[in-house]
Amino acid sequence: MTTNDPSIGPLAEFTALRAEILQNNQNHNHVLTLQLTITGAILGIVVTGPSLRALALVIPVVSELLYLRFVTDVIETFEAARYIRESLSPRVPGGLGWEEWSLHHARRKPGLGMTSMLLTFSGASMLGLAWAFDAVFHSAAIGSGMKAGLIALWVLGVAATVHQTYSILRWKGYAKVVPASPDC
């Protein structure tokens, strides 16, 4: 390549975007690990005593926050892959071919990603809500102010769980519109 080669810029940009995609994929793993660790730790604590059951309400809130982080990284990956395919590839003589190759050689297992996301985020949230239900709605040991706060937190947890479940189930439609690499 010479310094006048018009493909130098797009190739450098491609390299930077691929590094960003790989970083996003690492972030996915970290978020999933954090979600499972926090859920396990909280459940480990609440199992030890009935007086701690309401602590399980933390799980849906944490799940929602981690889910939003996870989705942000996935969308950034999809957008970077689309930009590579639609904008960078045409500017390189012969094209980059990366996105087309990755779409044809996908290592995906049908439904596995959606199922694992449902279990990891929505499933953990549902488990936390179910575990805390008695403490929130049937405990006579708490005052009315505390009970109102716990009910509000429980309803917030239900809303977060519904949001996670709904958006995960819709995910397949978004992935068809914006194909991504098999790495995400």
PDB file of C-alpha atoms in Angstrom:
ATOM      1  CA  MET A   1       0.000   0.000   0.000  1.00  0.00           C
ATOM      2  CA  THR A   2       1.101   3.502  -0.706  1.00  0.00           C
ATOM      3  CA  THR A   3       0.278   6.548   1.342  1.00  0.00           C
ATOM      4  CA  ASN A   4      -2.140   7.589  -1.430  1.00  0.00           C
ATOM      5  CA  ASP A   5      -4.095   4.345  -1.102  1.00  0.00           C
ATOM      6  CA  PRO A   6      -7.734   5.295  -0.295  1.00  0.00           C
ATOM      7  CA  SER A   7      -8.281   2.021   1.555  1.00  0.00           C
ATOM      8  CA  ILE A   8      -5.816   2.836   4.365  1.00  0.00           C
ATOM      9  CA  GLY A   9      -8.351   4.900   6.317  1.00  0.00           C
ATOM     10  CA  PRO A  10     -11.194   2.378   6.039  1.00  0.00           C
ATOM     11  CA  LEU A  11      -8.852  -0.486   6.980  1.00  0.00           C
ATOM     12  CA  ALA A  12      -7.624   1.382  10.054  1.00  0.00           C
ATOM     13  CA  GLU A  13     -11.212   2.153  11.006  1.00  0.00           C
ATOM     14  CA  PHE A  14     -12.139  -1.508  10.473  1.00  0.00           C
ATOM     15  CA  THR A  15      -9.320  -2.583  12.790  1.00  0.00           C
ATOM     16  CA  ALA A  16     -10.464  -0.146  15.485  1.00  0.00           C
ATOM     17  CA  LEU A  17     -14.096  -1.274  15.171  1.00  0.00           C
ATOM     18  CA  ARG A  18     -13.143  -4.947  15.377  1.00  0.00           C
ATOM     19  CA  ALA A  19     -11.231  -4.168  18.594  1.00  0.00           C
ATOM     20  CA  GLU A  20     -14.337  -2.390  19.924  1.00  0.00           C
ATOM     21  CA  ILE A  21     -16.527  -5.369  19.008  1.00  0.00           C
ATOM     22  CA  LEU A  22     -14.166  -7.741  20.798  1.00  0.00           C
ATOM     23  CA  GLN A  23     -14.199  -5.474  23.864  1.00  0.00           C
ATOM     24  CA  ASN A  24     -18.010  -5.459  23.808  1.00  0.00           C
ATOM     25  CA  ASN A  25     -17.981  -9.255  23.669  1.00  0.00           C
ATOM     26  CA  GLN A  26     -15.722  -9.325  26.729  1.00  0.00           C
ATOM     27  CA  ASN A  27     -18.117  -6.923  28.462  1.00  0.00           C
ATOM     28  CA  HIS A  28     -20.999  -9.331  27.702  1.00  0.00           C
ATOM     29  CA  ASN A  29     -19.182 -12.087  29.554  1.00  0.00           C
ATOM     30  CA  HIS A  30     -18.374  -9.821  32.492  1.00  0.00           C
ATOM     31  CA  VAL A  31     -21.990  -8.661  32.803  1.00  0.00           C
ATOM     32  CA  LEU A  32     -23.295 -12.235  32.670  1.00  0.00           C
ATOM     33  CA  THR A  33     -20.764 -13.347  35.270  1.00  0.00           C
ATOM     34  CA  LEU A  34     -21.633 -10.410  37.506  1.00  0.00           C
ATOM     35  CA  GLN A  35     -25.368 -11.119  37.154  1.00  0.00           C
ATOM     36  CA  LEU A  36     -24.962 -14.761  38.127  1.00  0.00           C
ATOM     37  CA  THR A  37     -22.602 -13.923  40.992  1.00  0.00           C
ATOM     38  CA  ILE A  38     -24.837 -11.237  42.495  1.00  0.00           C
ATOM     39  CA  THR A  39     -27.953 -13.402  42.136  1.00  0.00           C
ATOM     40  CA  GLY A  40     -26.208 -16.359  43.749  1.00  0.00           C
ATOM     41  CA  ALA A  41     -24.827 -14.263  46.586  1.00  0.00           C
ATOM     42  CA  ILE A  42     -28.172 -12.640  47.392  1.00  0.00           C
ATOM     43  CA  LEU A  43     -30.032 -15.938  47.223  1.00  0.00           C
ATOM     44  CA  GLY A  44     -27.358 -17.493  49.422  1.00  0.00           C
ATOM     45  CA  ILE A  45     -28.011 -14.807  52.026  1.00  0.00           C
ATOM     46  CA  VAL A  46     -31.817 -14.908  51.909  1.00  0.00           C
ATOM     47  CA  VAL A  47     -31.957 -18.688  52.157  1.00  0.00           C
ATOM     48  CA  THR A  48     -30.314 -18.491  55.580  1.00  0.00           C
ATOM     49  CA  GLY A  49     -33.301 -16.913  57.281  1.00  0.00           C
ATOM     50  CA  PRO A  50     -36.930 -15.998  56.721  1.00  0.00           C
ATOM     51  CA  SER A  51     -36.320 -12.497  58.086  1.00  0.00           C
ATOM     52  CA  LEU A  52     -34.024 -11.778  55.136  1.00  0.00           C
ATOM     53  CA  ARG A  53     -36.440 -12.808  52.361  1.00  0.00           C
ATOM     54  CA  ALA A  54     -37.259  -9.220  51.371  1.00  0.00           C
ATOM     55  CA  LEU A  55     -33.593  -8.749  50.418  1.00  0.00           C
ATOM     56  CA  ALA A  56     -34.370 -10.847  47.320  1.00  0.00           C
ATOM     57  CA  LEU A  57     -36.100  -7.737  45.910  1.00  0.00           C
ATOM     58  CA  VAL A  58     -32.644  -6.427  45.075  1.00  0.00           C
ATOM     59  CA  ILE A  59     -32.275  -9.121  42.393  1.00  0.00           C
ATOM     60  CA  PRO A  60     -34.806  -7.724  39.849  1.00  0.00           C
ATOM     61  CA  VAL A  61     -33.398  -4.205  40.202  1.00  0.00           C
ATOM     62  CA  VAL A  62     -29.795  -5.335  39.749  1.00  0.00           C
ATOM     63  CA  SER A  63     -30.880  -7.644  36.912  1.00  0.00           C
ATOM     64  CA  GLU A  64     -32.522  -4.744  35.085  1.00  0.00           C
ATOM     65  CA  LEU A  65     -29.458  -2.511  35.428  1.00  0.00           C
ATOM     66  CA  LEU A  66     -27.102  -5.249  34.239  1.00  0.00           C
ATOM     67  CA  TYR A  67     -29.492  -6.208  31.443  1.00  0.00           C
ATOM     68  CA  LEU A  68     -29.519  -2.609  30.186  1.00  0.00           C
ATOM     69  CA  ARG A  69     -25.692  -2.588  30.204  1.00  0.00           C
ATOM     70  CA  PHE A  70     -25.655  -5.899  28.332  1.00  0.00           C
ATOM     71  CA  VAL A  71     -28.127  -4.667  25.704  1.00  0.00           C
ATOM     72  CA  THR A  72     -26.193  -1.440  25.193  1.00  0.00           C
ATOM     73  CA  ASP A  73     -23.046  -3.406  24.349  1.00  0.00           C
ATOM     74  CA  VAL A  74     -24.944  -5.742  22.025  1.00  0.00           C
ATOM     75  CA  ILE A  75     -26.566  -2.855  20.144  1.00  0.00           C
ATOM     76  CA  GLU A  76     -23.198  -1.114  19.799  1.00  0.00           C
ATOM     77  CA  THR A  77     -21.800  -4.360  18.364  1.00  0.00           C
ATOM     78  CA  PHE A  78     -24.686  -4.682  15.893  1.00  0.00           C
ATOM     79  CA  GLU A  79     -24.280  -1.074  14.803  1.00  0.00           C
ATOM     80  CA  ALA A  80     -20.506  -1.421  14.363  1.00  0.00           C
ATOM     81  CA  ALA A  81     -21.011  -4.591  12.299  1.00  0.00           C
ATOM     82  CA  ARG A  82     -23.587  -2.845  10.122  1.00  0.00           C
ATOM     83  CA  TYR A  83     -21.287   0.153   9.644  1.00  0.00           C
ATOM     84  CA  ILE A  84     -18.460  -2.194   8.605  1.00  0.00           C
ATOM     85  CA  ARG A  85     -20.730  -3.970   6.114  1.00  0.00           C
ATOM     86  CA  GLU A  86     -22.491  -0.909   4.674  1.00  0.00           C
ATOM     87  CA  SER A  87     -19.898   1.850   4.848  1.00  0.00           C
ATOM     88  CA  LEU A  88     -16.355   0.538   5.227  1.00  0.00           C
ATOM     89  CA  SER A  89     -16.474  -2.555   3.034  1.00  0.00           C
ATOM     90  CA  PRO A  90     -17.519  -0.673  -0.127  1.00  0.00           C
ATOM     91  CA  ARG A  91     -14.588   1.758   0.333  1.00  0.00           C
ATOM     92  CA  VAL A  92     -11.993  -1.023   0.218  1.00  0.00           C
ATOM     93  CA  PRO A  93     -11.166  -2.467  -3.228  1.00  0.00           C
ATOM     94  CA  GLY A  94     -12.654  -5.961  -3.283  1.00  0.00           C
ATOM     95  CA  GLY A  95     -14.527  -5.239  -0.044  1.00  0.00           C
ATOM     96  CA  LEU A  96     -13.701  -6.442   3.432  1.00  0.00           C
ATOM     97  CA  GLY A  97     -15.987  -9.453   3.315  1.00  0.00           C
ATOM     98  CA  TRP A  98     -15.794  -9.851   7.097  1.00  0.00           C
ATOM     99  CA  GLU A  99     -19.467  -9.286   7.854  1.00  0.00           C
ATOM    100  CA  GLU A 100     -20.643 -11.491   4.986  1.00  0.00           C
ATOM    101  CA  TRP A 101     -18.245 -14.249   6.030  1.00  0.00           C
ATOM    102  CA  SER A 102     -19.285 -14.068   9.668  1.00  0.00           C
ATOM    103  CA  LEU A 103     -22.990 -14.181   8.757  1.00  0.00           C
ATOM    104  CA  HIS A 104     -22.452 -17.317   6.662  1.00  0.00           C
ATOM    105  CA  HIS A 105     -20.224 -19.030   9.232  1.00  0.00           C
ATOM    106  CA  ALA A 106     -22.228 -18.188  12.340  1.00  0.00           C
ATOM    107  CA  ARG A 107     -21.591 -20.426  15.323  1.00  0.00           C
ATOM    108  CA  ARG A 108     -25.000 -19.791  16.828  1.00  0.00           C
ATOM    109  CA  LYS A 109     -27.203 -22.471  18.271  1.00  0.00           C
ATOM    110  CA  PRO A 110     -30.864 -21.676  17.500  1.00  0.00           C
ATOM    111  CA  GLY A 111     -32.655 -20.290  20.543  1.00  0.00           C
ATOM    112  CA  LEU A 112     -29.759 -20.883  22.931  1.00  0.00           C
ATOM    113  CA  GLY A 113     -28.863 -17.203  23.297  1.00  0.00           C
ATOM    114  CA  MET A 114     -32.427 -16.141  23.971  1.00  0.00           C
ATOM    115  CA  THR A 115     -33.005 -18.998  26.419  1.00  0.00           C
ATOM    116  CA  SER A 116     -29.843 -18.248  28.387  1.00  0.00           C
ATOM    117  CA  MET A 117     -30.702 -14.537  28.529  1.00  0.00           C
ATOM    118  CA  LEU A 118     -34.223 -15.328  29.737  1.00  0.00           C
ATOM    119  CA  LEU A 119     -32.854 -17.581  32.469  1.00  0.00           C
ATOM    120  CA  THR A 120     -30.013 -15.269  33.458  1.00  0.00           C
ATOM    121  CA  PHE A 121     -31.946 -12.011  33.655  1.00  0.00           C
ATOM    122  CA  SER A 122     -35.718 -12.634  33.712  1.00  0.00           C
ATOM    123  CA  GLY A 123     -35.429 -15.981  35.494  1.00  0.00           C
ATOM    124  CA  ALA A 124     -33.266 -14.525  38.243  1.00  0.00           C
ATOM    125  CA  SER A 125     -35.680 -11.612  38.617  1.00  0.00           C
ATOM    126  CA  MET A 126     -38.689 -13.932  38.845  1.00  0.00           C
ATOM    127  CA  LEU A 127     -36.899 -16.049  41.414  1.00  0.00           C
ATOM    128  CA  GLY A 128     -36.147 -12.963  43.525  1.00  0.00           C
ATOM    129  CA  LEU A 129     -39.761 -11.773  43.299  1.00  0.00           C
ATOM    130  CA  ALA A 130     -41.130 -15.192  44.212  1.00  0.00           C
ATOM    131  CA  TRP A 131     -38.716 -15.574  47.108  1.00  0.00           C
ATOM    132  CA  ALA A 132     -39.661 -12.159  48.535  1.00  0.00           C
ATOM    133  CA  PHE A 133     -43.424 -12.509  47.985  1.00  0.00           C
ATOM    134  CA  ASP A 134     -44.257 -13.811  51.470  1.00  0.00           C
ATOM    135  CA  ALA A 135     -42.063 -11.222  53.179  1.00  0.00           C
ATOM    136  CA  VAL A 136     -43.716  -8.422  51.203  1.00  0.00           C
ATOM    137  CA  PHE A 137     -47.375  -9.441  51.286  1.00  0.00           C
ATOM    138  CA  HIS A 138     -47.836 -11.754  54.267  1.00  0.00           C
ATOM    139  CA  SER A 139     -45.458 -10.540  56.947  1.00  0.00           C
ATOM    140  CA  ALA A 140     -47.119  -9.158  60.060  1.00  0.00           C
ATOM    141  CA  ALA A 141     -43.738  -8.227  61.546  1.00  0.00           C
ATOM    142  CA  ILE A 142     -43.273  -5.067  59.462  1.00  0.00           C
ATOM    143  CA  GLY A 143     -44.911  -1.677  59.807  1.00  0.00           C
ATOM    144  CA  SER A 144     -47.236  -0.157  57.240  1.00  0.00           C
ATOM    145  CA  GLY A 145     -44.605   2.287  55.939  1.00  0.00           C
ATOM    146  CA  MET A 146     -42.073  -0.491  55.432  1.00  0.00           C
ATOM    147  CA  LYS A 147     -44.748  -2.684  53.848  1.00  0.00           C
ATOM    148  CA  ALA A 148     -45.687   0.095  51.387  1.00  0.00           C
ATOM    149  CA  GLY A 149     -42.024   0.519  50.464  1.00  0.00           C
ATOM    150  CA  LEU A 150     -41.550  -3.211  49.934  1.00  0.00           C
ATOM    151  CA  ILE A 151     -44.701  -3.403  47.818  1.00  0.00           C
ATOM    152  CA  ALA A 152     -43.456  -0.507  45.694  1.00  0.00           C
ATOM    153  CA  LEU A 153     -40.088  -2.242  45.271  1.00  0.00           C
ATOM    154  CA  TRP A 154     -41.840  -5.512  44.417  1.00  0.00           C
ATOM    155  CA  VAL A 155     -43.978  -3.759  41.755  1.00  0.00           C
ATOM    156  CA  LEU A 156     -40.818  -2.094  40.375  1.00  0.00           C
ATOM    157  CA  GLY A 157     -39.240  -5.555  40.231  1.00  0.00           C
ATOM    158  CA  VAL A 158     -42.245  -6.912  38.332  1.00  0.00           C
ATOM    159  CA  ALA A 159     -41.997  -4.022  35.842  1.00  0.00           C
ATOM    160  CA  ALA A 160     -38.269  -4.664  35.378  1.00  0.00           C
ATOM    161  CA  THR A 161     -38.890  -8.381  34.868  1.00  0.00           C
ATOM    162  CA  VAL A 162     -41.642  -7.732  32.318  1.00  0.00           C
ATOM    163  CA  HIS A 163     -39.350  -5.295  30.482  1.00  0.00           C
ATOM    164  CA  GLN A 164     -36.493  -7.797  30.369  1.00  0.00           C
ATOM    165  CA  THR A 165     -38.704 -10.652  29.241  1.00  0.00           C
ATOM    166  CA  TYR A 166     -40.504  -8.610  26.595  1.00  0.00           C
ATOM    167  CA  SER A 167     -37.337  -7.153  25.108  1.00  0.00           C
ATOM    168  CA  ILE A 168     -35.515 -10.506  25.121  1.00  0.00           C
ATOM    169  CA  LEU A 169     -38.428 -12.148  23.311  1.00  0.00           C
ATOM    170  CA  ARG A 170     -38.432  -9.280  20.782  1.00  0.00           C
ATOM    171  CA  TRP A 171     -34.662  -9.515  20.366  1.00  0.00           C
ATOM    172  CA  LYS A 172     -34.827 -12.008  17.523  1.00  0.00           C
ATOM    173  CA  GLY A 173     -36.672  -9.461  15.363  1.00  0.00           C
ATOM    174  CA  TYR A 174     -33.997  -6.792  15.940  1.00  0.00           C
ATOM    175  CA  ALA A 175     -31.212  -9.237  15.162  1.00  0.00           C
ATOM    176  CA  LYS A 176     -32.830  -9.974  11.776  1.00  0.00           C
ATOM    177  CA  VAL A 177     -32.918  -6.274  10.911  1.00  0.00           C
ATOM    178  CA  VAL A 178     -29.328  -5.608  11.995  1.00  0.00           C
ATOM    179  CA  PRO A 179     -27.281  -8.773  11.473  1.00  0.00           C
ATOM    180  CA  ALA A 180     -24.271  -9.047  13.742  1.00  0.00           C
ATOM    181  CA  SER A 181     -21.158 -11.098  13.958  1.00  0.00           C
ATOM    182  CA  PRO A 182     -21.386 -14.538  15.545  1.00  0.00           C
ATOM    183  CA  ASP A 183     -19.112 -13.180  18.291  1.00  0.00           C
ATOM    184  CA  CYS A 184     -21.942 -11.248  19.929  1.00  0.00           C
TER     185      CYS A 184
END
